[in-house]
PDB file of C-alpha atoms and ligand atoms in Angstrom:
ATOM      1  CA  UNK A   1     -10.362 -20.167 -14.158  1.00 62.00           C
ATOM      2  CA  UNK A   2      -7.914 -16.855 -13.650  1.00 73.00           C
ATOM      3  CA  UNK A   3      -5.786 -17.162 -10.610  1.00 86.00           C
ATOM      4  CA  UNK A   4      -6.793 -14.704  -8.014  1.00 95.00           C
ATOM      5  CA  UNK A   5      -3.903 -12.442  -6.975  1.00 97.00           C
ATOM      6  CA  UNK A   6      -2.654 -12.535  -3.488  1.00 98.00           C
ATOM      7  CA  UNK A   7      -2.024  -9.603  -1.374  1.00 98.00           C
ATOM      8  CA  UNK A   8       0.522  -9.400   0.988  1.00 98.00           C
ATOM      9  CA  UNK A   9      -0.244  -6.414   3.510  1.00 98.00           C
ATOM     10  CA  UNK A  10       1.984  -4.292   5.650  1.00 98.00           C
ATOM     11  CA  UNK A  11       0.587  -1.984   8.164  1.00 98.00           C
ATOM     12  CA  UNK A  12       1.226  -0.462  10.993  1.00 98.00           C
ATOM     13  CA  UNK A  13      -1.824   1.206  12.197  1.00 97.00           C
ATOM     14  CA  UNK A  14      -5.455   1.394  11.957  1.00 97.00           C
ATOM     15  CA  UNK A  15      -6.050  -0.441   9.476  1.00 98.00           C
ATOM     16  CA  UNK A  16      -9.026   1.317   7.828  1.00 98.00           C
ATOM     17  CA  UNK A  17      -7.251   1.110   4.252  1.00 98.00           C
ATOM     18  CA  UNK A  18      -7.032  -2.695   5.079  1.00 98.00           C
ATOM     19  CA  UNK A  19     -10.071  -2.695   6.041  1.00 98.00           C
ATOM     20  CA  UNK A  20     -11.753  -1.232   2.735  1.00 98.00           C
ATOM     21  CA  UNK A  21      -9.780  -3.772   1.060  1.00 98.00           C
ATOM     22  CA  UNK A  22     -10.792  -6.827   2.804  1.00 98.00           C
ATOM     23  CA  UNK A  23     -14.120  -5.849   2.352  1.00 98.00           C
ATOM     24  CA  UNK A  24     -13.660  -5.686  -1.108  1.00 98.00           C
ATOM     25  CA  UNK A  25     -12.049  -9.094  -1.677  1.00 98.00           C
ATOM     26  CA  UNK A  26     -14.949 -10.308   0.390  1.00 97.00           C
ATOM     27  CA  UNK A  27     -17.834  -8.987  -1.317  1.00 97.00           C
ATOM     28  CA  UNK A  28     -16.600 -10.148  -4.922  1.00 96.00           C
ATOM     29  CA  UNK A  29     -15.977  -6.526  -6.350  1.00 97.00           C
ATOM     30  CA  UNK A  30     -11.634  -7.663  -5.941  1.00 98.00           C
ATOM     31  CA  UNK A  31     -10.787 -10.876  -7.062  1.00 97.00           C
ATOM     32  CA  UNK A  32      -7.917 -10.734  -5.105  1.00 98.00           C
ATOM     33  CA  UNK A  33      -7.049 -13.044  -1.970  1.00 98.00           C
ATOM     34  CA  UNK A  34      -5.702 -11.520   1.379  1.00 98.00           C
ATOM     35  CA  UNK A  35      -2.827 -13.670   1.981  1.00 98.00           C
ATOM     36  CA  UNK A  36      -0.820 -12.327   5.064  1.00 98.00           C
ATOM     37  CA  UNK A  37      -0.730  -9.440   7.257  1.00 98.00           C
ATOM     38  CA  UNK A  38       2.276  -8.250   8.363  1.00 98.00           C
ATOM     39  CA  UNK A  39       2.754  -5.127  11.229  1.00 98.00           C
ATOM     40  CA  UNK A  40       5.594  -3.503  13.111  1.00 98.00           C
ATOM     41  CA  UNK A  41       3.336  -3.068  15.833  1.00 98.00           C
ATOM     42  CA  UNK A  42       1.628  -5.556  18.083  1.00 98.00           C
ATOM     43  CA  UNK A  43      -1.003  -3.814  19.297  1.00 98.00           C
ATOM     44  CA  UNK A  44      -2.116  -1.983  15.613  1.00 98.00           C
ATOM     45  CA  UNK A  45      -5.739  -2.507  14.693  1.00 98.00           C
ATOM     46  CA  UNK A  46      -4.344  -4.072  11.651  1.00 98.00           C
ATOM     47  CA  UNK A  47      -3.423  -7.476  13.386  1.00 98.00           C
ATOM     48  CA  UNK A  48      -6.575  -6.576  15.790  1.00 98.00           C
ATOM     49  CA  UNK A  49      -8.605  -6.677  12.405  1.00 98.00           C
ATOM     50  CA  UNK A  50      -6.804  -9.885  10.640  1.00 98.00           C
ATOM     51  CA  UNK A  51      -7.607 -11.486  13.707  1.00 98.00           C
ATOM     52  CA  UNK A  52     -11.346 -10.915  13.788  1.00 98.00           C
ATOM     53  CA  UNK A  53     -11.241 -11.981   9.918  1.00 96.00           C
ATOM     54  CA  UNK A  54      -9.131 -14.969  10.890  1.00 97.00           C
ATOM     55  CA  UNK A  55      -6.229 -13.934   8.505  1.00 98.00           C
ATOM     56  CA  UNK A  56      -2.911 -15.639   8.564  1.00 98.00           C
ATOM     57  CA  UNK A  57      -1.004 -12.154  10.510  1.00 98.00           C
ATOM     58  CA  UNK A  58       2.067 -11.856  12.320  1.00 98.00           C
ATOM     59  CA  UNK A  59       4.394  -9.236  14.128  1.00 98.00           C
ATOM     60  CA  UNK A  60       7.832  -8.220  12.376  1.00 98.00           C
ATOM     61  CA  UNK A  61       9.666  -5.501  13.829  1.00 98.00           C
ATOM     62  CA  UNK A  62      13.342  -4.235  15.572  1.00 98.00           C
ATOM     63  CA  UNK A  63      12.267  -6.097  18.864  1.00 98.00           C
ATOM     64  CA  UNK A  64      11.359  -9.325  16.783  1.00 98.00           C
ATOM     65  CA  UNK A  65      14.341  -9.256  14.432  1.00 98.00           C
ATOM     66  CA  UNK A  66      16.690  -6.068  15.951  1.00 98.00           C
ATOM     67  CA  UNK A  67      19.131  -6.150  12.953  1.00 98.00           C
ATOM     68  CA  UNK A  68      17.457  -4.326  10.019  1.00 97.00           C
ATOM     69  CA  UNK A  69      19.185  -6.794   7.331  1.00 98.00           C
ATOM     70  CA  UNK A  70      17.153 -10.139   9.362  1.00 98.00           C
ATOM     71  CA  UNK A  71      13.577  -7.996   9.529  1.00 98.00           C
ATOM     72  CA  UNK A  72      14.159  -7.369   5.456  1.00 98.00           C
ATOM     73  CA  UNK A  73      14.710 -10.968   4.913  1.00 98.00           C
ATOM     74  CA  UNK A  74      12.467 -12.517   7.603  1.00 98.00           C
ATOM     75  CA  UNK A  75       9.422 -10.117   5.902  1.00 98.00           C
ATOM     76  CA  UNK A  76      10.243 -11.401   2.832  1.00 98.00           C
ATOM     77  CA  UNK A  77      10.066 -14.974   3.460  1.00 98.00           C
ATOM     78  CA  UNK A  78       6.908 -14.507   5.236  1.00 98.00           C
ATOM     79  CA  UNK A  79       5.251 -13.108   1.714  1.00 98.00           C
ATOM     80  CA  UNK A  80       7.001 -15.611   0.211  1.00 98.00           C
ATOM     81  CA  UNK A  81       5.700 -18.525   2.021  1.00 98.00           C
ATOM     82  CA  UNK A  82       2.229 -17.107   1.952  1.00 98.00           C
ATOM     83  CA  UNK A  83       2.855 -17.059  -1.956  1.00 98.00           C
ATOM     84  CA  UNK A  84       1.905 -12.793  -2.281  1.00 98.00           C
ATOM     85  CA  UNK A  85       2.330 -12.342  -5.723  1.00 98.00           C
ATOM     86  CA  UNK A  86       1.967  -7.995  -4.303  1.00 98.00           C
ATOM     87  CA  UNK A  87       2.798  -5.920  -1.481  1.00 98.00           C
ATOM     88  CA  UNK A  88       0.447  -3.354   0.002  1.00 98.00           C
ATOM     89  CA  UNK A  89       1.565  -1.039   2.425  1.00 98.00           C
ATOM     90  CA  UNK A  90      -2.266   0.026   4.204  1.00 98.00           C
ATOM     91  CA  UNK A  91      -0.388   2.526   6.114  1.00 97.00           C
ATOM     92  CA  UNK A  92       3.283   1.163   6.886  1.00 97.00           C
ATOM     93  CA  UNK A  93       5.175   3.400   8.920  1.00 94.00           C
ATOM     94  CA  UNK A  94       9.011   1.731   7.920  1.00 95.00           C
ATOM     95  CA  UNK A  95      11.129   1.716   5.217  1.00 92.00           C
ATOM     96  CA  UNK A  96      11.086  -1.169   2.606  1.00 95.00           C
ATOM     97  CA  UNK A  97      14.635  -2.922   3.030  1.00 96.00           C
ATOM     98  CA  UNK A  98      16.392  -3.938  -0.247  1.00 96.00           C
ATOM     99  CA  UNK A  99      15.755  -7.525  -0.054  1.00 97.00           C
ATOM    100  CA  UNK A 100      12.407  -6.854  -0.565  1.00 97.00           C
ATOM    101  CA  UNK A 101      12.815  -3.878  -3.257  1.00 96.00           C
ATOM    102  CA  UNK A 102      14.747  -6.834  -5.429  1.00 96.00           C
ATOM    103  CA  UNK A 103      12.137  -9.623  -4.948  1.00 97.00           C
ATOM    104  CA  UNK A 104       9.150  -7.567  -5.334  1.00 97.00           C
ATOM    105  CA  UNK A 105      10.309  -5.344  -7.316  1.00 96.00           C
ATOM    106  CA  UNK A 106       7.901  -3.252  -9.199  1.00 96.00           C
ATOM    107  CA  UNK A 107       5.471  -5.455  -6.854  1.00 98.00           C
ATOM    108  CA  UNK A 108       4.981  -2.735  -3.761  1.00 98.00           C
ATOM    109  CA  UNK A 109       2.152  -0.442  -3.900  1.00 98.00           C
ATOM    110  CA  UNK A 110       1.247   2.597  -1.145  1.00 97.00           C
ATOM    111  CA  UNK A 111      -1.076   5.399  -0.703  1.00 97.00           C
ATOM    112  CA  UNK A 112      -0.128   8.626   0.199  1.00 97.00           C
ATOM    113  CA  UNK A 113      -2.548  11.213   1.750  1.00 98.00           C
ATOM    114  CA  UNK A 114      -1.447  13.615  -1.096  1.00 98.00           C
ATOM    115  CA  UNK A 115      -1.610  14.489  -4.314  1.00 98.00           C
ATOM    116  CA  UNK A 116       2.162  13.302  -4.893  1.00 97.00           C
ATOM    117  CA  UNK A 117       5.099  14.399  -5.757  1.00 95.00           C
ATOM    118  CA  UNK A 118       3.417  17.460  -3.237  1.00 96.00           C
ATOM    119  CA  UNK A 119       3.429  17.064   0.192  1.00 97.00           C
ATOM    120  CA  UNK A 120       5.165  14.007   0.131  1.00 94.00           C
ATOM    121  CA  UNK A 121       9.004  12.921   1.333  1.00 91.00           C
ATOM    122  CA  UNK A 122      10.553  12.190   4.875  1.00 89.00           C
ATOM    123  CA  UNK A 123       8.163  13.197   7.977  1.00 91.00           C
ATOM    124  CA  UNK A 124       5.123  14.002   5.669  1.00 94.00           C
ATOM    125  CA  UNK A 125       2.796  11.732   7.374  1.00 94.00           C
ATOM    126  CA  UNK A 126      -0.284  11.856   9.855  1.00 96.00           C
ATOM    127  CA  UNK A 127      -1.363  14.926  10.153  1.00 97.00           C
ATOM    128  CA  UNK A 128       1.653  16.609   9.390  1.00 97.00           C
ATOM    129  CA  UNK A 129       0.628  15.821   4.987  1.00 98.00           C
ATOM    130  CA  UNK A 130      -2.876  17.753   5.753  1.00 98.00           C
ATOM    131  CA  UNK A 131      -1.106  20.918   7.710  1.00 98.00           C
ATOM    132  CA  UNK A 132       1.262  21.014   4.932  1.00 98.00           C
ATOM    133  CA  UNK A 133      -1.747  21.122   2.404  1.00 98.00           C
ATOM    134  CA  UNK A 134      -3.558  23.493   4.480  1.00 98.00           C
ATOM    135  CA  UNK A 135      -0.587  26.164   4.806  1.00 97.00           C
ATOM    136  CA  UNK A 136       0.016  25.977   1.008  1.00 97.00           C
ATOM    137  CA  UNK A 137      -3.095  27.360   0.189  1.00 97.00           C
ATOM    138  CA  UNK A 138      -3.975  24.890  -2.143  1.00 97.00           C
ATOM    139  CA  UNK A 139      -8.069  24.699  -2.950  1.00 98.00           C
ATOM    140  CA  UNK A 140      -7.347  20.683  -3.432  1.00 98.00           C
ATOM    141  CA  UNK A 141      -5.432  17.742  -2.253  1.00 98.00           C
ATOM    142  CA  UNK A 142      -6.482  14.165  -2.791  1.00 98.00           C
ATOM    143  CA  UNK A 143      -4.875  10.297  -2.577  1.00 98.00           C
ATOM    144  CA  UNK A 144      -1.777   9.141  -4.655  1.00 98.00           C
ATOM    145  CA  UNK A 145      -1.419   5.079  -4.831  1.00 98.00           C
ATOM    146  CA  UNK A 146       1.891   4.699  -6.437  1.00 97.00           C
ATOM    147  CA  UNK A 147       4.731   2.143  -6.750  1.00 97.00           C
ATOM    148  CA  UNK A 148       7.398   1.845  -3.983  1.00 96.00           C
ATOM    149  CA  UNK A 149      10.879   1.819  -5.315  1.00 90.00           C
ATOM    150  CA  UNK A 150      12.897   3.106  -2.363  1.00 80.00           C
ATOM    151  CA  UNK A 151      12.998   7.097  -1.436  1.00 75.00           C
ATOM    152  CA  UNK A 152       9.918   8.087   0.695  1.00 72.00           C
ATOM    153  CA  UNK A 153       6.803   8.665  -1.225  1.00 76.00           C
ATOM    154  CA  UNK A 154       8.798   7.998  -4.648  1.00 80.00           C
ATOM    155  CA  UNK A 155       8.189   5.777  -7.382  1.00 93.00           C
ATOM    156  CA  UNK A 156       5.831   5.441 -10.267  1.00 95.00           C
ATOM    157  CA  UNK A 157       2.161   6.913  -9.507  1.00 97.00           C
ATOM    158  CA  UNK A 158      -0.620   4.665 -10.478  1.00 98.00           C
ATOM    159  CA  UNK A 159      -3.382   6.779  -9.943  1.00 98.00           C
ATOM    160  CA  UNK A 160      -4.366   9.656  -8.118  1.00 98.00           C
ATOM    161  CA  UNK A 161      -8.054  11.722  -7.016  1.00 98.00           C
ATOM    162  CA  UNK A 162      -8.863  14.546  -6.523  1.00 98.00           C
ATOM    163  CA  UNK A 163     -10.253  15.969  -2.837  1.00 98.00           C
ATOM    164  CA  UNK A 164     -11.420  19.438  -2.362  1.00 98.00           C
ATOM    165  CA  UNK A 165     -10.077  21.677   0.637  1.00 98.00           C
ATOM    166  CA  UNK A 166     -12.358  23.665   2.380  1.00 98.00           C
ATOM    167  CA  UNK A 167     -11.953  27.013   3.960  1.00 97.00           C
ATOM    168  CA  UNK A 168     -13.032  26.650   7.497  1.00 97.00           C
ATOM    169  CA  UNK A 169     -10.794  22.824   7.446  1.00 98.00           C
ATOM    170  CA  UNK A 170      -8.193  21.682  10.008  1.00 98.00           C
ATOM    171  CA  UNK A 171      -5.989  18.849   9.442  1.00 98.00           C
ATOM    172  CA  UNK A 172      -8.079  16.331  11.119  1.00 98.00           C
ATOM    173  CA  UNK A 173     -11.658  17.147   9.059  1.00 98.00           C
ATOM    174  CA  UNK A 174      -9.215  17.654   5.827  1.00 98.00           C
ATOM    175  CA  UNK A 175      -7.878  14.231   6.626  1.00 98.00           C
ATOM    176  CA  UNK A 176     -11.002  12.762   7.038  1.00 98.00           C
ATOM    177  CA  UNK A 177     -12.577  13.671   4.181  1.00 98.00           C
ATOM    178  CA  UNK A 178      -9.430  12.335   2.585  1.00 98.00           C
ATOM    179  CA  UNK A 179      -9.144   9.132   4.218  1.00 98.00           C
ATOM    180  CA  UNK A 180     -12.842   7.946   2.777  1.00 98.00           C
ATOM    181  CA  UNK A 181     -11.218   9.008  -0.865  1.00 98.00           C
ATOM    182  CA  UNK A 182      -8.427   6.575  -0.093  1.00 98.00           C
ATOM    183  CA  UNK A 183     -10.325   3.617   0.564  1.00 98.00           C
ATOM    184  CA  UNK A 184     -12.264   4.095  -2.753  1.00 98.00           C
ATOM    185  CA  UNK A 185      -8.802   4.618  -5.122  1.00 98.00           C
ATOM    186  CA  UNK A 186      -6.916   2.198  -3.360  1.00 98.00           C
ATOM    187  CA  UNK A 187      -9.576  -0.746  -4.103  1.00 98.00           C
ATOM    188  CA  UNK A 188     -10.160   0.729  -7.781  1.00 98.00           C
ATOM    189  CA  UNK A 189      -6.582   0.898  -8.011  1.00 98.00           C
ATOM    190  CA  UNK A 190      -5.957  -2.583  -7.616  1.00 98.00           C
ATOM    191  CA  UNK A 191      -9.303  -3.784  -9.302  1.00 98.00           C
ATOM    192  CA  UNK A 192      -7.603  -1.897 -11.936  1.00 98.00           C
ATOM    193  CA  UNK A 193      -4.385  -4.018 -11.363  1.00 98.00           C
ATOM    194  CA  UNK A 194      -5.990  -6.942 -12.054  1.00 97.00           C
ATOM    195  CA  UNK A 195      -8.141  -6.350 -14.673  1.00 96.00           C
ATOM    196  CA  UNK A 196      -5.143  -5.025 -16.481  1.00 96.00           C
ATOM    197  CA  UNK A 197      -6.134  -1.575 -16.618  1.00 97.00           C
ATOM    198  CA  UNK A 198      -2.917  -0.450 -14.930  1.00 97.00           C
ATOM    199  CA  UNK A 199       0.025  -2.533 -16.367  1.00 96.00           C
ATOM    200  CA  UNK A 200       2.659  -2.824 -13.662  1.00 96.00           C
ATOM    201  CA  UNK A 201       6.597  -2.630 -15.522  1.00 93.00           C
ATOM    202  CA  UNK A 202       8.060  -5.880 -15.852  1.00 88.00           C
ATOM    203  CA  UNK A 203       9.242  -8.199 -13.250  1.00 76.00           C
ATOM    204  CA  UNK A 204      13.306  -8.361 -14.765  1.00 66.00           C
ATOM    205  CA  UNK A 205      13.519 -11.882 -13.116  1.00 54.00           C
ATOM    206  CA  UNK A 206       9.991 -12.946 -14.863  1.00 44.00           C
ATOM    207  CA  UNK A 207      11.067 -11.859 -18.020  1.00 38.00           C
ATOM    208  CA  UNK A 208      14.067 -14.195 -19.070  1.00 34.00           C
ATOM    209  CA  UNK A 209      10.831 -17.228 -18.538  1.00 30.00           C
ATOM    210  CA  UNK A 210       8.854 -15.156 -20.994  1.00 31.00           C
ATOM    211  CA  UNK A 211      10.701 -14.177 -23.601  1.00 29.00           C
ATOM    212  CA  UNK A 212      11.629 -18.355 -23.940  1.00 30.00           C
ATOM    213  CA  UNK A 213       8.305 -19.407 -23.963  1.00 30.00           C
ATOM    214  CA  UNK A 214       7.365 -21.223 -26.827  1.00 29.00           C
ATOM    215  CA  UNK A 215      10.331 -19.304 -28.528  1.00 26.00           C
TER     216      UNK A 215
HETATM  217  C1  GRF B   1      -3.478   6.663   5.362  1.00 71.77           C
HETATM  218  O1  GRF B   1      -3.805   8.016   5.432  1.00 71.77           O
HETATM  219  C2  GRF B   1      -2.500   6.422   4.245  1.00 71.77           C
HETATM  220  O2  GRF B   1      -2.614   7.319   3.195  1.00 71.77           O
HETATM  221  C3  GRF B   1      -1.162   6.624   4.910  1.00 71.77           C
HETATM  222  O3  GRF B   1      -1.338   6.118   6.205  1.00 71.77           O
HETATM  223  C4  GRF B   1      -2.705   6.214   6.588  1.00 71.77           C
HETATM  224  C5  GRF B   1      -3.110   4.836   7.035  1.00 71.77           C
HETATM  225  O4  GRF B   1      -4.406   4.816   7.572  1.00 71.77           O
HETATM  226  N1  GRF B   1      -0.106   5.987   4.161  1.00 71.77           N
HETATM  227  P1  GRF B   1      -5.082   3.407   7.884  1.00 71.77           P
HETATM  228  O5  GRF B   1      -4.168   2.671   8.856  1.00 71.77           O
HETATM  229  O6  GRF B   1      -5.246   2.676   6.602  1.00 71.77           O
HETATM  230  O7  GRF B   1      -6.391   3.749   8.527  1.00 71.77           O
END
């Protein structure tokens, strides 16, 4: 039988991406296992909600680990030892460190509120995305899931959809309407992921293994 892929999760805040995803993996339609939550922040509704679901989850921040090099490698080791074959950021509010851009490289996904490379980049989160949108003009927006290889918001897009913006919106009903979106890309996305629709790049440190088998 095909091994089920484990997610790793980081998250910082509410959780509702999480959320849609757990549901998923629970109701059959991802074959996927949640394997560890990870937040920043103690008191996010993303450990509240890995708690109610009885989740491994734990709390990894500055006041846990207050030299940025130690967080990197003490996140790592908990995805590690939880055996997360990917990294989803469900609304992460920190920077990935480098020790976890080598080992899972290619291996960290995110969704931006956007339709990236617009309205993306340092400070363009929250609200702050939708007023952006809003002032611009544009008619549409939607959701970007795309792969996290360092700069804010960077890094190879996946998939993205579409969300129209109405005339009378503010940020908050624009966000809403975008937020629902999210939670339906972010599951196809990774149904997609592992039914090999979307084809992540190589792994560099899987490919020496591969290119000897049976060679
Ligand atoms: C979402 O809008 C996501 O696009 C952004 O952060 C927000 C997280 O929301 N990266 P939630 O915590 O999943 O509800």
């Amino acid at each position: 039988m095909e091994k089920k892929l484990r997610l790793g999760f980081l998250a910082s805040g509410r959780g509702s991406n999480l959320q849609a995803i757990l549901q998923a993996c629970r109701d059959g339609r991802l074959r996927a296992i949640p394997a560890i939550v990870i937040s920043n922040n103690e008191d996010s509704g993303a450990l509240a909600l890995a708690g109610r679901e009885a989740l491994p989850a734990c709390h990894l921040s500055g006041k846990t680990h207050p030299d940025p090099a130690a967080l990197d490698e003490a996140i790592v080791a908990v995805l590690l030892k939880h055996n997360a074959d990917l990294v989803v950021l469900a609304g992460y509010m920190k920077r990935i460190g480098p020790v976890m851009l080598r080992t899972y490289r290619h291996r960290v996904i995110n969704i931006h509120p956007a339709l990236l490379p617009q309205h993306g980049g340092k400070g363009m989160y929250g609200l702050a995305v939708h007023e952006s949108v809003i002032k611009s003009g544009a008619k549409e927006t939607g959701a970007t899931v795309h792969l996290v290889e360092g700069e804010y918001d960077s890094g190879l897009i996946l998939a993205q959809r579409r969300v129209p913006v109405h005339r009378d919106d503010t940020a908050a009903t624009l966000a809403a309407r975008v937020l629902a979106t999210e939670h339906i890309l972010y599951v196809d996305v990774l149904r997609d992921i592992i039914e090999g629709a979307i084809r992540l790049p190589e792994q560099e440190s899987a490919s020496p293994g591969r290119l000897h088998d049976g060679t």
